[in-house]
PDB file of C-alpha atoms in Angstrom:
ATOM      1  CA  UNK G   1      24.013 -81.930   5.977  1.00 67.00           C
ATOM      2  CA  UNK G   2      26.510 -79.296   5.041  1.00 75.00           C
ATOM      3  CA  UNK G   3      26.228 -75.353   5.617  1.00 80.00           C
ATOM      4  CA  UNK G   4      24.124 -74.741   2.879  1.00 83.00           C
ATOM      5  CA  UNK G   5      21.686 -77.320   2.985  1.00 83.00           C
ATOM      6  CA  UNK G   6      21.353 -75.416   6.631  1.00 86.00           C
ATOM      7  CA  UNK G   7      21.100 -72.218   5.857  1.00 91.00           C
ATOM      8  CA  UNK G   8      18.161 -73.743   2.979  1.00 93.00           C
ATOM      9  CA  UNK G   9      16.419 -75.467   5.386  1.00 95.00           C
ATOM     10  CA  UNK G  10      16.220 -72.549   7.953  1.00 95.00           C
ATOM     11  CA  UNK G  11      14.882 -70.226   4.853  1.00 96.00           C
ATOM     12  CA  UNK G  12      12.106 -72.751   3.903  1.00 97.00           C
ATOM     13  CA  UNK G  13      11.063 -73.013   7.862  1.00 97.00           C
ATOM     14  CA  UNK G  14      10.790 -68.874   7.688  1.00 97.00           C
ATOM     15  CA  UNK G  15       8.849 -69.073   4.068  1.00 97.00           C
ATOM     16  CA  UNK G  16       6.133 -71.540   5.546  1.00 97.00           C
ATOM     17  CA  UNK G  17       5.829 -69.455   8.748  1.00 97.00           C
ATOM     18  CA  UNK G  18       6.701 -72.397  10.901  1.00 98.00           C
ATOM     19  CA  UNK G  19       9.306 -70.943  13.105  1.00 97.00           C
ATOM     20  CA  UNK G  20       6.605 -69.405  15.420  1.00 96.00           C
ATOM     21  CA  UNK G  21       5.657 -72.730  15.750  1.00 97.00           C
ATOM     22  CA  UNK G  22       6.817 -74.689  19.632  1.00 95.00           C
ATOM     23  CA  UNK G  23       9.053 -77.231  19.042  1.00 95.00           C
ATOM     24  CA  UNK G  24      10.127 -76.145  15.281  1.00 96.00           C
ATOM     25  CA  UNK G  25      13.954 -75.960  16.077  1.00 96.00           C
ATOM     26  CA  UNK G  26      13.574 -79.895  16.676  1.00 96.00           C
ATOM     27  CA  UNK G  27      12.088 -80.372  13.499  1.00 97.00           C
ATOM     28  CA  UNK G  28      14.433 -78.627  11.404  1.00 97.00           C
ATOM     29  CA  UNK G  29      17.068 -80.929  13.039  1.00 95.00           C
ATOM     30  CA  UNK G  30      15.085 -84.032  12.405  1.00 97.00           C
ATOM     31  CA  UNK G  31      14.425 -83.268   8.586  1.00 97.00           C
ATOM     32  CA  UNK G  32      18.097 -82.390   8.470  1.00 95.00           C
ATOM     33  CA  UNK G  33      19.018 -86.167  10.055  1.00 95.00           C
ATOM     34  CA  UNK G  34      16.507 -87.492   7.905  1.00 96.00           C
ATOM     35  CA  UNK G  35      18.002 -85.634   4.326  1.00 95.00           C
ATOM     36  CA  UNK G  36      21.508 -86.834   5.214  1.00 94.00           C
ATOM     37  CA  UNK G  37      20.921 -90.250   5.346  1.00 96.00           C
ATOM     38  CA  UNK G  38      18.854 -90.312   1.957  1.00 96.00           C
ATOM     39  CA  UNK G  39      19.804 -90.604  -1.667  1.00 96.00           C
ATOM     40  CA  UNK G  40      19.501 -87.884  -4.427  1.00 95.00           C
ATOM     41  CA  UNK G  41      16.027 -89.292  -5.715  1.00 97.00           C
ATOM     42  CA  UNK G  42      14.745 -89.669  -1.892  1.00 98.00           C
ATOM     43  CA  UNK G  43      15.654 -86.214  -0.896  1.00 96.00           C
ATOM     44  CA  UNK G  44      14.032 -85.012  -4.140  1.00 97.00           C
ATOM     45  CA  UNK G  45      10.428 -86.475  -3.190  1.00 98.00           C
ATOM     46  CA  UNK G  46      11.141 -85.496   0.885  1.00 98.00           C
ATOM     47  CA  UNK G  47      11.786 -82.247  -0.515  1.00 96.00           C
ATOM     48  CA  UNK G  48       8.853 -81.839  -2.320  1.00 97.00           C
ATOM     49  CA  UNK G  49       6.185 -83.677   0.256  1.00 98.00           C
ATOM     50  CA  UNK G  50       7.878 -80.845   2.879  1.00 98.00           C
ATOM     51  CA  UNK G  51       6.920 -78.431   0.342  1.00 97.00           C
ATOM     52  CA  UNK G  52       3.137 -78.975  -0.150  1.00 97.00           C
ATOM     53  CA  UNK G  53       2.815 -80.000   3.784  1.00 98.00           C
ATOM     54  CA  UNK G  54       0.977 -78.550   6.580  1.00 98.00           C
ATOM     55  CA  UNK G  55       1.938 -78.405   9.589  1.00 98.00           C
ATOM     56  CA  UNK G  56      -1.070 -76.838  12.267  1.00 98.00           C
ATOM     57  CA  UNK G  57      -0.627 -76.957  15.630  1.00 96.00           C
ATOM     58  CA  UNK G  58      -2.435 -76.040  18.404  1.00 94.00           C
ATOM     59  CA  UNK G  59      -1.883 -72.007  17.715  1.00 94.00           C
ATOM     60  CA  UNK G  60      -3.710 -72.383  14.077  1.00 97.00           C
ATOM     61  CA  UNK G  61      -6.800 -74.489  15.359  1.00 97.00           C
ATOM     62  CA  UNK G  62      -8.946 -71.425  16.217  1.00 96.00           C
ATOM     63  CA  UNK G  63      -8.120 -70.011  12.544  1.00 96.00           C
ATOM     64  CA  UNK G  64      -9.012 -72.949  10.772  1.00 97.00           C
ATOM     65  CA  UNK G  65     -12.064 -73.771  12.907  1.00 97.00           C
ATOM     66  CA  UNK G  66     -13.751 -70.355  12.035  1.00 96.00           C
ATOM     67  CA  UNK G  67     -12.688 -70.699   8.426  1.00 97.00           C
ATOM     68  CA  UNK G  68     -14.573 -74.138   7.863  1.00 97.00           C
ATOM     69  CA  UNK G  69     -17.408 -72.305  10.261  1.00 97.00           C
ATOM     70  CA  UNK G  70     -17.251 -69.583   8.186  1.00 96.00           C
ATOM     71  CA  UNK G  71     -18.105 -71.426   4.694  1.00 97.00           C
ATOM     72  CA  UNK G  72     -21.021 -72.702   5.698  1.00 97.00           C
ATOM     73  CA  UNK G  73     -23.812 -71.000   3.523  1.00 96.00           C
ATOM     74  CA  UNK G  74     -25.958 -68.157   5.249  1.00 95.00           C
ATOM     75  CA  UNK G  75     -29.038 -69.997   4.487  1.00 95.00           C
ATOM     76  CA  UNK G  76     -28.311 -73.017   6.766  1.00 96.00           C
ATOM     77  CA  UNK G  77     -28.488 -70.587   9.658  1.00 96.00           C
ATOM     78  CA  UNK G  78     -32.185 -68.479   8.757  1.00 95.00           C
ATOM     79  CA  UNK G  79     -33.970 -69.489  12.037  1.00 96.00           C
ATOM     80  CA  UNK G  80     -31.686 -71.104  13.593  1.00 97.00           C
ATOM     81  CA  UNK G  81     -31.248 -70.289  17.578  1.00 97.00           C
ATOM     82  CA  UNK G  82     -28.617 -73.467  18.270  1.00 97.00           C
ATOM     83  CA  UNK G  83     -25.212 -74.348  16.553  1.00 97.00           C
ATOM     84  CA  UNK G  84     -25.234 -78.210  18.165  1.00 97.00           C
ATOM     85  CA  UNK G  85     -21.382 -79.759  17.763  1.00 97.00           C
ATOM     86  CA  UNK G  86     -20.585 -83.137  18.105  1.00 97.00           C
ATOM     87  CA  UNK G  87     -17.075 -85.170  17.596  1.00 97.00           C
ATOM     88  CA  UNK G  88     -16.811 -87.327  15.274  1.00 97.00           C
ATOM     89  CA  UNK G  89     -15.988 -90.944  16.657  1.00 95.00           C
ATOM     90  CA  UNK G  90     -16.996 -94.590  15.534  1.00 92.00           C
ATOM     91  CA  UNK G  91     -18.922 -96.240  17.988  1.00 90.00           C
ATOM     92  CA  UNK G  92     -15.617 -98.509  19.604  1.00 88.00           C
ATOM     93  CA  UNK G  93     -14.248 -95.364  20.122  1.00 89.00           C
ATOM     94  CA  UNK G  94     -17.103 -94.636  22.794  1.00 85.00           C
ATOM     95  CA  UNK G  95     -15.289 -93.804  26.054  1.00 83.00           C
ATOM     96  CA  UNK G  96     -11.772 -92.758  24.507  1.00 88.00           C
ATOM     97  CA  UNK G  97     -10.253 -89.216  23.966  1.00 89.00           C
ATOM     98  CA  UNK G  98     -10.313 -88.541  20.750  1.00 91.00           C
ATOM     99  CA  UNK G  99      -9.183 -85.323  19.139  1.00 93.00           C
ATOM    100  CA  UNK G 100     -12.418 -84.149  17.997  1.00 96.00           C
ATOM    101  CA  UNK G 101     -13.980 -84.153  21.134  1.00 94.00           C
ATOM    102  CA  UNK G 102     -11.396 -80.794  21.792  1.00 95.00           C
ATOM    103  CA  UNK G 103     -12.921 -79.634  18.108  1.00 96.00           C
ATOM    104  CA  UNK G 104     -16.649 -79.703  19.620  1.00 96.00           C
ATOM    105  CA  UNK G 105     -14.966 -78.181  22.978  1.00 95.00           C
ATOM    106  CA  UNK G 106     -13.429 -75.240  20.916  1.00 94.00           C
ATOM    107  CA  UNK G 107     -16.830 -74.342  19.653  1.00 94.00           C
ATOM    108  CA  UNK G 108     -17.255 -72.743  22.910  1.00 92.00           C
ATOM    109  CA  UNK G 109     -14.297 -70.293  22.884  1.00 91.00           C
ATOM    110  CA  UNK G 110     -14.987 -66.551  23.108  1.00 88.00           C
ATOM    111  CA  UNK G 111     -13.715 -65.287  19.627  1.00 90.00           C
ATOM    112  CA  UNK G 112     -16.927 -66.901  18.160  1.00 93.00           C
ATOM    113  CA  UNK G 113     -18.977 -65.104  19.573  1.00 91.00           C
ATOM    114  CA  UNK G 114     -17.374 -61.729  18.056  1.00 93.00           C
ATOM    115  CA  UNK G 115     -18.857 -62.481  14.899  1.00 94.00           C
ATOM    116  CA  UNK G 116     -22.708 -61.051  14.143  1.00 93.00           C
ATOM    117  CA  UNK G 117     -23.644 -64.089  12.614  1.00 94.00           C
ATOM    118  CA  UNK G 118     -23.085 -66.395  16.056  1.00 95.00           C
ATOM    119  CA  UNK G 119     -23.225 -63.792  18.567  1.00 94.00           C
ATOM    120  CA  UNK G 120     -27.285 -64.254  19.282  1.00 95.00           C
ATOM    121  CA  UNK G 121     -27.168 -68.364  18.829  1.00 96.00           C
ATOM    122  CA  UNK G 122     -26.535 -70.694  21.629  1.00 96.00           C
ATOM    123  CA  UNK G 123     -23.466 -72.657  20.987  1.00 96.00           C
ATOM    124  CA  UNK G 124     -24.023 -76.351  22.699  1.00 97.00           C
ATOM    125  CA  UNK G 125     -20.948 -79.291  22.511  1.00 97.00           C
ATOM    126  CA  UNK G 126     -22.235 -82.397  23.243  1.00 96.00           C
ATOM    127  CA  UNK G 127     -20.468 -85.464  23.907  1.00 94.00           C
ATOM    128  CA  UNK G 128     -22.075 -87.634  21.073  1.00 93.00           C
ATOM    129  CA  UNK G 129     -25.132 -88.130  19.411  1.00 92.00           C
ATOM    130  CA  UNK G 130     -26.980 -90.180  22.202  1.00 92.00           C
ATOM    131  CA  UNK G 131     -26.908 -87.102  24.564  1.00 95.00           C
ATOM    132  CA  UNK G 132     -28.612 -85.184  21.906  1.00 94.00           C
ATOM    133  CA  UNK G 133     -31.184 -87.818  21.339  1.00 94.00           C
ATOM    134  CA  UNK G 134     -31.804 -87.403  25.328  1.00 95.00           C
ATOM    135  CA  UNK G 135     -32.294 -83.647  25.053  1.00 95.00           C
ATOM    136  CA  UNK G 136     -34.917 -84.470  21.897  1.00 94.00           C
ATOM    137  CA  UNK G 137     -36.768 -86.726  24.196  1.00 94.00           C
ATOM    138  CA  UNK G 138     -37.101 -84.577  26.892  1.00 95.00           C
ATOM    139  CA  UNK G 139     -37.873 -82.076  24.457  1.00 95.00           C
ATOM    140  CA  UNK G 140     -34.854 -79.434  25.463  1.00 95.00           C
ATOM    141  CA  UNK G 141     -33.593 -79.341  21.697  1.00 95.00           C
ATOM    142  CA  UNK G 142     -36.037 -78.622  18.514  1.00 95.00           C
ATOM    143  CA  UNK G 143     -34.373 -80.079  15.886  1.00 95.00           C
ATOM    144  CA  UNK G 144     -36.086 -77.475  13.934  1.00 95.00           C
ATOM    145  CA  UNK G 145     -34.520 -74.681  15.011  1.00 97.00           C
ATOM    146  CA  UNK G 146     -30.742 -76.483  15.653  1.00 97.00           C
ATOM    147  CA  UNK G 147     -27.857 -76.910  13.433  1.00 97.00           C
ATOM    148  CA  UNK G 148     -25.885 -79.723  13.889  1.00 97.00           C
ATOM    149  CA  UNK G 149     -22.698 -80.462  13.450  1.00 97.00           C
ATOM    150  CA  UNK G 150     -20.047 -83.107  13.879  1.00 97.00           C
ATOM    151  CA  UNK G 151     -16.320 -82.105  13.666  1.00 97.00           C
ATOM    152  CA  UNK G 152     -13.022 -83.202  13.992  1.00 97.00           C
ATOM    153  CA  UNK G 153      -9.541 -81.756  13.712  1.00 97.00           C
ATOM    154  CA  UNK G 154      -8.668 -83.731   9.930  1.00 98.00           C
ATOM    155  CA  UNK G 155     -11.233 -85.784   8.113  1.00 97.00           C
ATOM    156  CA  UNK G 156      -8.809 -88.235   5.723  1.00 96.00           C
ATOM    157  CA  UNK G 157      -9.879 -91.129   3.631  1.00 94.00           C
ATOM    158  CA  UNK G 158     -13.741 -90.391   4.991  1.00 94.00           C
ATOM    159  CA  UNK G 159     -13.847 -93.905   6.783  1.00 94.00           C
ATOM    160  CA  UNK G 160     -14.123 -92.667  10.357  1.00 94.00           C
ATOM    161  CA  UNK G 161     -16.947 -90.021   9.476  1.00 96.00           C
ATOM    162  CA  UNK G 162     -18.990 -92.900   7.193  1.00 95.00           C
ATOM    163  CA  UNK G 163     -18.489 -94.752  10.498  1.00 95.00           C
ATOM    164  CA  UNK G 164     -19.535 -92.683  12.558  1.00 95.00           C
ATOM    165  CA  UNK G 165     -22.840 -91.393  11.276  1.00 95.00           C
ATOM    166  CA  UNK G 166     -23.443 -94.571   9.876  1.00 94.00           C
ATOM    167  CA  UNK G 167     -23.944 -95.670  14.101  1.00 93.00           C
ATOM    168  CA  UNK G 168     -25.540 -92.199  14.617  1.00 94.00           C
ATOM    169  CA  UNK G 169     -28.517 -92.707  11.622  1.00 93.00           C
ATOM    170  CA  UNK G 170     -29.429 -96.308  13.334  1.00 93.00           C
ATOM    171  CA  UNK G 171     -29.613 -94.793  16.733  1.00 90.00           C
ATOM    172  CA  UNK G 172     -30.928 -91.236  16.235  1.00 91.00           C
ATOM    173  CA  UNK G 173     -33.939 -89.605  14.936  1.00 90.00           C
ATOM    174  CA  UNK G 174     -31.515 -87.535  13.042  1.00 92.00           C
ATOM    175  CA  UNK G 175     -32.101 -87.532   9.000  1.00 91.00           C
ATOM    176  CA  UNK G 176     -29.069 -87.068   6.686  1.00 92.00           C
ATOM    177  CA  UNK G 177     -30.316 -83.617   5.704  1.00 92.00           C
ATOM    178  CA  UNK G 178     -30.014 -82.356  10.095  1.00 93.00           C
ATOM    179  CA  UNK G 179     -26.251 -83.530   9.325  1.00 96.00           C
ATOM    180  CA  UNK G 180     -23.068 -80.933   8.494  1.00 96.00           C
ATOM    181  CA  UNK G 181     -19.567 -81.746   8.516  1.00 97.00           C
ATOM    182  CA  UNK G 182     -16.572 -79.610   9.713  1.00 97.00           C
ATOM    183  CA  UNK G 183     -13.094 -80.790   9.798  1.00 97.00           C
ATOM    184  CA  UNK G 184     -10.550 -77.957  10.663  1.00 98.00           C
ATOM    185  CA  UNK G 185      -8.350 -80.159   7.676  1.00 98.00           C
ATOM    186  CA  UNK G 186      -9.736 -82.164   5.218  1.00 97.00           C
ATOM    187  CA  UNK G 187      -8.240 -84.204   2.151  1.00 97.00           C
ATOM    188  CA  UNK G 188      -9.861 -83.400  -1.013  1.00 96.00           C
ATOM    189  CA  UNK G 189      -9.989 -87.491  -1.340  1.00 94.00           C
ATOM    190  CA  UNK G 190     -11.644 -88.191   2.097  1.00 93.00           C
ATOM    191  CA  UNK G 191     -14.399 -85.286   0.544  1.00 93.00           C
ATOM    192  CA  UNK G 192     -14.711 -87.140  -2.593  1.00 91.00           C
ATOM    193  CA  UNK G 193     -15.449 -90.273  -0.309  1.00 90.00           C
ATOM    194  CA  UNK G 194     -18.319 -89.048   1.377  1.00 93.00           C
ATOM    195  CA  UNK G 195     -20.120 -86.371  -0.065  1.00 86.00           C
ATOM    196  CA  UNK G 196     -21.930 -88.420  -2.309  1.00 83.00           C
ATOM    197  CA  UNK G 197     -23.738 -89.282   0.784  1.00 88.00           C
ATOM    198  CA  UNK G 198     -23.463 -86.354   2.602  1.00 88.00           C
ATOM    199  CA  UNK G 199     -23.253 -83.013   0.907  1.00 85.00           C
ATOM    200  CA  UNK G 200     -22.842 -80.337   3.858  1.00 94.00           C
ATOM    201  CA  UNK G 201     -19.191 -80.944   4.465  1.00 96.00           C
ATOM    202  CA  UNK G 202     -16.758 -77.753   5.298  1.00 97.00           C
ATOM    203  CA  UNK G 203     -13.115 -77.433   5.978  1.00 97.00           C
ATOM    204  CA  UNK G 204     -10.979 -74.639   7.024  1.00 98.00           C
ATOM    205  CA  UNK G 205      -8.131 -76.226   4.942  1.00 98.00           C
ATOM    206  CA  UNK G 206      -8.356 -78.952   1.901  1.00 97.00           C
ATOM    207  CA  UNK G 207      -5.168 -81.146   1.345  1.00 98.00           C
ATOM    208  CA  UNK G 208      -4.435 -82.997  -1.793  1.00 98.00           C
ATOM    209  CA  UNK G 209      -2.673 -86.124  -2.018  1.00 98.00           C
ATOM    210  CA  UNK G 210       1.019 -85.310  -1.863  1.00 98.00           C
ATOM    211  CA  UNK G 211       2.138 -87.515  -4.494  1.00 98.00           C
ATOM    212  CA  UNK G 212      -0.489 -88.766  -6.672  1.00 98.00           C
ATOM    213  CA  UNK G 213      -2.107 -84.892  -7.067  1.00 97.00           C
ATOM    214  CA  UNK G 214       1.507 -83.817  -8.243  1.00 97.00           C
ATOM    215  CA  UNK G 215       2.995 -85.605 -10.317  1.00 97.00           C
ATOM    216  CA  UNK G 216       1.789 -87.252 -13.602  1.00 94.00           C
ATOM    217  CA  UNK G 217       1.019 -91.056 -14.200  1.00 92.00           C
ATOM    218  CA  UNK G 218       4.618 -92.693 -14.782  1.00 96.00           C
ATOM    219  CA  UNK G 219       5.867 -90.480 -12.224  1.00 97.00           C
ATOM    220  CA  UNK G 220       3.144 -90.960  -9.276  1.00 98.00           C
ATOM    221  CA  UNK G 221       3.984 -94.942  -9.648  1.00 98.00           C
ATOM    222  CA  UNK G 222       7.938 -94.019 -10.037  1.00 98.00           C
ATOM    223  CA  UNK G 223       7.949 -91.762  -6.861  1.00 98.00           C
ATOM    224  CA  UNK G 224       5.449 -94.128  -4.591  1.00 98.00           C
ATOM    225  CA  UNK G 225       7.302 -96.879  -5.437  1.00 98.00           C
ATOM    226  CA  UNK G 226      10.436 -95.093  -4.050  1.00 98.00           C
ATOM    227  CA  UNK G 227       8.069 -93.882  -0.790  1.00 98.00           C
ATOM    228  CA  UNK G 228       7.654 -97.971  -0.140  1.00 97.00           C
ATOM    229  CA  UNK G 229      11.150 -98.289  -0.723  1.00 96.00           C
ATOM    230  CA  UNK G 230      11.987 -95.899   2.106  1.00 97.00           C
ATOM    231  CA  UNK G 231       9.447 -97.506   4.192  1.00 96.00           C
ATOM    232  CA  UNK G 232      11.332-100.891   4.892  1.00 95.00           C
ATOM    233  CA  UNK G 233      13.589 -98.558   6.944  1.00 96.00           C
ATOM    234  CA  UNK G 234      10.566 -98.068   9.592  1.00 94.00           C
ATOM    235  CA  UNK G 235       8.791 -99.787  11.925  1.00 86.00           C
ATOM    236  CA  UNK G 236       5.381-100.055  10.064  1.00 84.00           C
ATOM    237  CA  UNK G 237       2.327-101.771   9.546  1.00 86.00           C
ATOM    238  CA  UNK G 238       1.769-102.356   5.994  1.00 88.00           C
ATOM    239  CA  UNK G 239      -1.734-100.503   6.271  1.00 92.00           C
ATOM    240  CA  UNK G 240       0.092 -97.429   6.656  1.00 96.00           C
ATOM    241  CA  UNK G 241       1.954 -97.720   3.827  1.00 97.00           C
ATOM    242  CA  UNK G 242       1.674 -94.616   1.944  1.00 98.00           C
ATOM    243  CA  UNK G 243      -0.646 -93.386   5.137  1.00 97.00           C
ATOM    244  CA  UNK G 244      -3.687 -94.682   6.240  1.00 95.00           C
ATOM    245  CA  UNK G 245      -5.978 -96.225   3.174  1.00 94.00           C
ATOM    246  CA  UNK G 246      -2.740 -95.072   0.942  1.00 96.00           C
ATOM    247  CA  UNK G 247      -4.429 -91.565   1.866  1.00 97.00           C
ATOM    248  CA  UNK G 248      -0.492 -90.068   0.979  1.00 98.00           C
ATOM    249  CA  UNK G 249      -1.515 -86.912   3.781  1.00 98.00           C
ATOM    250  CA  UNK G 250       1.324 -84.930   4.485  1.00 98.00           C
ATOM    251  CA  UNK G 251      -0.365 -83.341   7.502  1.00 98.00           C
ATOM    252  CA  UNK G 252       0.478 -82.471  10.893  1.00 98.00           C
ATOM    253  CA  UNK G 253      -1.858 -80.788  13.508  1.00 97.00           C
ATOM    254  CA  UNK G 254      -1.786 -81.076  17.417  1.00 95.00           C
ATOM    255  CA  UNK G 255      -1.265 -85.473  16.701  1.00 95.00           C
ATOM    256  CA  UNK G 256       0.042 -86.216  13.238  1.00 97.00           C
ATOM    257  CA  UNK G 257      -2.741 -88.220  11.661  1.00 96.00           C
ATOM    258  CA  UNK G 258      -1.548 -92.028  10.201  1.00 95.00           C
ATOM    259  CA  UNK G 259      -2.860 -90.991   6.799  1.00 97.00           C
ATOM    260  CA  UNK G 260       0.052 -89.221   7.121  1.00 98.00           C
ATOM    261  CA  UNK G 261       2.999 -91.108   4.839  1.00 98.00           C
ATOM    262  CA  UNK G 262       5.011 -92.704   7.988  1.00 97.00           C
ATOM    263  CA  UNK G 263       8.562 -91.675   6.953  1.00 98.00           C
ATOM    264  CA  UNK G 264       7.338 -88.135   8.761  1.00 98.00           C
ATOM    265  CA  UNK G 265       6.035 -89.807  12.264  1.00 97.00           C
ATOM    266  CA  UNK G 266       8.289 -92.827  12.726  1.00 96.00           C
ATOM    267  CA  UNK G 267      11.703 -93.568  13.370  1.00 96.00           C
ATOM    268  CA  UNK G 268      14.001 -93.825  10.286  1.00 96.00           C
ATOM    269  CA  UNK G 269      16.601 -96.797  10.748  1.00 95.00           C
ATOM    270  CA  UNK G 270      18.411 -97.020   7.669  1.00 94.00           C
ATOM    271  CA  UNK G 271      21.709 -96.105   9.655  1.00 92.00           C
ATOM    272  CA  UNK G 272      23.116 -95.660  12.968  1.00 92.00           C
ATOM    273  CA  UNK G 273      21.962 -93.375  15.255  1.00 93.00           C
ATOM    274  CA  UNK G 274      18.203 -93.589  13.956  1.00 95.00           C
ATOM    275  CA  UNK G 275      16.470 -90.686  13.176  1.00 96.00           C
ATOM    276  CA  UNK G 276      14.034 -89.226  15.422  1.00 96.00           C
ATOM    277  CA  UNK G 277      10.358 -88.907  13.929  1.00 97.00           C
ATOM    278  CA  UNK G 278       9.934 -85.127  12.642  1.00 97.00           C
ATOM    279  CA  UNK G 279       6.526 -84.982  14.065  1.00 97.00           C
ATOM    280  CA  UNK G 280       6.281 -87.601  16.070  1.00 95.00           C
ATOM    281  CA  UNK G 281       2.632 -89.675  16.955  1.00 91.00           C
ATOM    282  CA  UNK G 282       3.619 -91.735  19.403  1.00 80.00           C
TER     283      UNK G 282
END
């Protein structure tokens, strides 16, 4: 990468505010490895995924978790004296840290509690949704007067949240209506998948598909086709080809998620020395 390229790069980091960002001088140098090894066509799409991504780290989660908080319709909290927050998980993820058991953690920080509309209600994580069904038994929370909510840092293709309350509705006395959805980052795809079913969902952010959402027919198959190509320079699983369920994410919060396109979190070995993963998940 010559001088200019540099300079280019170091001007886009400053335009998408990620140079307060830990760690950023490390990416910069990674996306630079990566560009120099690519050709003209490849560094065109690169170019234009790093243009449309996110990156949120740690620093942006209390933003984007009062944001999605923060769109959820007054009405939903008229008599309401609990905000109840569960992580989303799928039941053979019972006993493993996840990253939205922090989300239902964060509901307990103190800047929530600046705002009129929480400042009177009892904000209550729990650790999933058969602890709640114990405090309904023993008749510490009225579903009548709770709002629940299950959360996670990024909701993509939908599957993990169908999952999940698909094990919470055979197990708990909750009814689809008691259930709301927050995801600090959500893809407007992942929505699509599950709102027919559930309707409450609310993020602080909402992605689109970084290829397929920009560019027209012939040119979504031209450009995807030229993602794969790049791709047989990684160590991949073909199921995240393209990201996770072909969600094409180009997301990165405290863990990259794999619906994330993989050229972004894996090593690149087209030539020697490999490139380093720009935001690595491993």
């Amino acid at each position: 990468m010559d001088v200019n390229q540099l300079i280019e790069l170091q001007e886009f980091f400053e335009r998408k505010g990620w140079t307060k960002f830990q760690g950023h001088k490390h990416a910069l140098n990674r996306i630079g490895d990566l560009i120099s090894t690519l050709n003209e066509e490849e560094q065109y799409l690169i170019s234009q995924i790093l243009d449309r991504y996110l990156w949120a780290p740690n620093e942006e989660y209390n933003a984007l978790f009062l944001r999605a908080l923060n769109r959820m319709p007054p009405a939903k909290f008229e008599g309401i004296k609990n905000i109840i927050f569960i992580p989303i998980s799928k039941k053979t993820d019972m006993g493993k840290i996840k990253s939205s058991l922090g989300i239902a953690y964060l509901s307990k920080a103190s800047f929530i509690k600046y705002y009129p509309r929480y400042e009177n209600l009892n904000i209550i994580p729990l650790k999933n949704h058969l602890v709640l069904q114990d405090k309904i038994d023993k008749g510490h929370i009225n579903l009548q007067d709770s709002l629940i909510i299950y959360c996670d840092d990024f909701i993509g293709s939908g599957k993990t949240v169908k999952d999940c309350l698909t094990w919470v509705l055979s197990e708990c006395v909750l009814e689809i209506e008691n259930i709301n959805i927050l995801g600090l980052v959500g893809m407007a795809s992942g929505l699509s998948n599950i709102s027919a079913k559930y309707q409450s969902c609310f993020f602080g952010e909402t992605v689109q598909r970084a290829i397929t959402d920009y560019f027209n027919g012939s040119e979504s198959i031209k450009y995807k086709d030229i993602m794969i190509e790049m791709e047989r320079d990684i160590d991949c699983h073909r199921d995240y080809s393209l990201g996770f369920k072909k969600s094409e994410a180009a997301v990165s919060m405290v863990r990259t998620p794999n619906n994330t396109f993989p050229i972004f979190w894996n090593s690149f070995k087209r030539k020697e020395p490999h490139c380093k993963p720009i935001f690595p998940r491993f």
